Amino acid sequence: MAKTYGFGVVGTGFIGGVHGDAIAGMPNAKLVACCDAVEASAKRFGEKHHCDAYTDLDEMLKREDVDVISIATPSGMHMEAAVAAAKAGKHALVEKPLDITLERCDAILEAHDKAGTTVGGIFNGRFYPTAQLFKKAADQGRFGKMTFGLAYGPWWRSQKYYDEGGWKGTWKYDGGGAYMNQGIHTVDMLQWLMGPVEWVNAKVDMLAHKNVEVEDTGAAVVKFKNGALGTMACASSMYPGHFRIIEVAGDKGTVAMADTNFFFWRFAEETPEDEKVRKEYLAFPAVGIGADDPATGVTGERHLPNFADFLQAIDEGREPLVSGPESRKSVEIIVAIYRSSKTGQAVELPLKS
Ligand SMILES: NC(=O)c1ccc[n+]([C@@H]2O[C@H](COP(=O)([O-])OP(=O)(O)OC[C@H]3O[C@@H](n4cnc5c(N)ncnc54)[C@H](O)[C@@H]3O)[C@@H](O)[C@H]2O)c1
């Protein structure tokens, strides 16, 4: 019989609740504990999701029935919980971004490597059926010579979102804005489809909000290792915000995706499957997942396949689809984007420091 994994959620704010719902939807998972720095938040979550509440992570990690820690604390605090999990011999599933600097990401990867535990990231968008079809077409070489990629996240966040204070919009705990917080899903999707980035040349700015440290608008020219060019443009300054667009083109095909749908799917060498894909998935979504508010369309149901793959990976002794190193890739691209904007120069990857 397949093992049932005991989960502890760290960080019981908005996305912690989404984790709770995802865990509840899996037959081989049981949420046994939760932890938050704010006692009232941990207690509220514990009551809603029927698990024990903690304010001390080390106490929660002592529990033998906790196998996996899912981490939903502010982005620049992921490392502490992920490293503590490894030291306690627990697997860790970490929200995006893995953390906000490469040093912090590497500390997570090294700790789990040393402990022999599994670490994975959350990029729930990779698990959409359309994203899986898109990836399959890319891996099969159906685009021919890839020439251009577009990652476009035209999102909106209100001034109130930033004014509420806390960690959002701070360099220290958010690690950036339109790219590191909102746009990272978009950046990740394009690099996943088109492969490693060779260099970026970017500019970011704060254009539509007041008293916020980080950027709300950014445009990057990207050169991929396979020779293709691309654009990664992300914003939280584009009222009212709409669906993200990912497009990959080559000399034998072009696919364009709007959130969970396609609006273009054409190849020089078509198969009968292509017409089926167009029939099932050609449509524009109404607003966009997360486009106008972090909570729009972000659900446990959409996180569930990411969680399920993580447990299956542990069962099968393989890396999860969104492994720790996979989750680090978009952080590296975004750090390079920020560096390029600051220096006015193109920045080559991999970054040396
Ligand atoms: N995958 C997605 O679609 C998605 C969507 C939204 C947020 N996120 C990510 O989830 C993470 C959390 O975002 P959120 O919107 O839920 O934030 P939030 O502010 O709603 O929740 C964060 C929680 O962490 C708690 N916390 C802070 N420091 C802590 C500590 N040291 N130990 C334990 N708990 C602590 C806070 O009290 C709060 O309850 C971020 O990294 C964010 O980027 C992912």
PDB file of C-alpha atoms and ligand atoms in Angstrom, residues 10-16 35-38 41 72-75 77-78 95-97 122 124 167-168 185 298 303, ligand 1:
ATOM      1  CA  VAL A  10       4.703  26.717   7.749  1.00  0.00           C
ATOM      2  CA  GLY A  11       3.163  30.150   7.193  1.00  0.00           C
ATOM      3  CA  THR A  12      -0.600  30.127   7.557  1.00  0.00           C
ATOM      4  CA  GLY A  13      -1.457  33.237   5.526  1.00  0.00           C
ATOM      5  CA  PHE A  14      -3.137  33.289   2.128  1.00  0.00           C
ATOM      6  CA  ILE A  15      -1.109  30.652   0.284  1.00  0.00           C
ATOM      7  CA  GLY A  16      -0.769  28.490   3.406  1.00  0.00           C
ATOM      8  CA  CYS A  35       3.113  26.777  12.272  1.00  0.00           C
ATOM      9  CA  ASP A  36       3.016  30.556  12.078  1.00  0.00           C
ATOM     10  CA  ALA A  37       4.939  33.317  13.847  1.00  0.00           C
ATOM     11  CA  VAL A  38       1.547  34.831  14.739  1.00  0.00           C
ATOM     12  CA  SER A  41      -3.086  32.909  12.639  1.00  0.00           C
ATOM     13  CA  ALA A  72       4.366  29.380   2.691  1.00  0.00           C
ATOM     14  CA  THR A  73       6.190  32.069   4.654  1.00  0.00           C
ATOM     15  CA  PRO A  74       7.233  35.405   3.062  1.00  0.00           C
ATOM     16  CA  SER A  75       9.627  34.779   0.147  1.00  0.00           C
ATOM     17  CA  MET A  77      12.140  33.681   4.838  1.00  0.00           C
ATOM     18  CA  HIS A  78      11.890  30.391   2.925  1.00  0.00           C
ATOM     19  CA  GLU A  95       6.558  28.190  -2.506  1.00  0.00           C
ATOM     20  CA  LYS A  96       7.868  30.339  -5.326  1.00  0.00           C
ATOM     21  CA  PRO A  97      10.405  31.871  -5.319  1.00  0.00           C
ATOM     22  CA  ILE A 122       5.906  25.354  -6.514  1.00  0.00           C
ATOM     23  CA  ASN A 124       1.632  25.324 -10.280  1.00  0.00           C
ATOM     24  CA  TRP A 167       6.766  42.030   3.649  1.00  0.00           C
ATOM     25  CA  LYS A 168       5.264  42.689   0.221  1.00  0.00           C
ATOM     26  CA  HIS A 185       5.586  32.205 -12.846  1.00  0.00           C
ATOM     27  CA  VAL A 298      -5.213  30.642  -7.052  1.00  0.00           C
ATOM     28  CA  HIS A 303      -1.777  23.554  -6.529  1.00  0.00           C
TER      29      HIS A 303
HETATM   30  N1  LIG B   1       2.103  29.934  -6.120  1.00  0.00           N
HETATM   31  C1  LIG B   1       1.332  30.993  -6.079  1.00  0.00           C
HETATM   32  O1  LIG B   1       0.509  31.184  -6.954  1.00  0.00           O
HETATM   33  C2  LIG B   1       1.478  31.995  -4.945  1.00  0.00           C
HETATM   34  C3  LIG B   1       0.469  32.957  -4.728  1.00  0.00           C
HETATM   35  C4  LIG B   1       0.622  33.841  -3.647  1.00  0.00           C
HETATM   36  C5  LIG B   1       1.759  33.779  -2.835  1.00  0.00           C
HETATM   37  N2  LIG B   1       2.738  32.865  -3.094  1.00  0.00           N
HETATM   38  C6  LIG B   1       3.970  32.802  -2.269  1.00  0.00           C
HETATM   39  O2  LIG B   1       3.627  32.316  -0.980  1.00  0.00           O
HETATM   40  C7  LIG B   1       4.415  32.927   0.036  1.00  0.00           C
HETATM   41  C8  LIG B   1       3.505  33.555   1.097  1.00  0.00           C
HETATM   42  O3  LIG B   1       2.646  34.503   0.479  1.00  0.00           O
HETATM   43  P1  LIG B   1       1.220  34.898   1.129  1.00  0.00           P
HETATM   44  O4  LIG B   1       0.536  35.745   0.139  1.00  0.00           O
HETATM   45  O5  LIG B   1       0.544  33.683   1.657  1.00  0.00           O
HETATM   46  O6  LIG B   1       1.717  35.808   2.359  1.00  0.00           O
HETATM   47  P2  LIG B   1       0.921  36.116   3.716  1.00  0.00           P
HETATM   48  O7  LIG B   1       1.522  37.360   4.247  1.00  0.00           O
HETATM   49  O8  LIG B   1      -0.551  36.039   3.487  1.00  0.00           O
HETATM   50  O9  LIG B   1       1.321  34.876   4.660  1.00  0.00           O
HETATM   51  C9  LIG B   1       2.610  34.693   5.202  1.00  0.00           C
HETATM   52  C10 LIG B   1       2.456  34.060   6.579  1.00  0.00           C
HETATM   53  O10 LIG B   1       3.751  33.712   7.083  1.00  0.00           O
HETATM   54  C11 LIG B   1       3.778  34.052   8.474  1.00  0.00           C
HETATM   55  N3  LIG B   1       5.173  34.175   8.890  1.00  0.00           N
HETATM   56  C12 LIG B   1       6.001  35.233   8.751  1.00  0.00           C
HETATM   57  N4  LIG B   1       7.217  34.922   9.249  1.00  0.00           N
HETATM   58  C13 LIG B   1       7.150  33.652   9.707  1.00  0.00           C
HETATM   59  C14 LIG B   1       8.079  32.775  10.327  1.00  0.00           C
HETATM   60  N5  LIG B   1       9.344  33.146  10.537  1.00  0.00           N
HETATM   61  N6  LIG B   1       7.658  31.538  10.693  1.00  0.00           N
HETATM   62  C15 LIG B   1       6.373  31.154  10.466  1.00  0.00           C
HETATM   63  N7  LIG B   1       5.445  31.962   9.882  1.00  0.00           N
HETATM   64  C16 LIG B   1       5.830  33.179   9.501  1.00  0.00           C
HETATM   65  C17 LIG B   1       2.953  35.319   8.590  1.00  0.00           C
HETATM   66  O11 LIG B   1       2.508  35.555   9.915  1.00  0.00           O
HETATM   67  C18 LIG B   1       1.807  35.011   7.622  1.00  0.00           C
HETATM   68  O12 LIG B   1       0.752  34.346   8.255  1.00  0.00           O
HETATM   69  C19 LIG B   1       5.312  33.927  -0.694  1.00  0.00           C
HETATM   70  O13 LIG B   1       6.585  33.370  -0.923  1.00  0.00           O
HETATM   71  C20 LIG B   1       4.605  34.175  -2.015  1.00  0.00           C
HETATM   72  O14 LIG B   1       5.473  34.515  -3.076  1.00  0.00           O
HETATM   73  C21 LIG B   1       2.605  31.965  -4.110  1.00  0.00           C
END
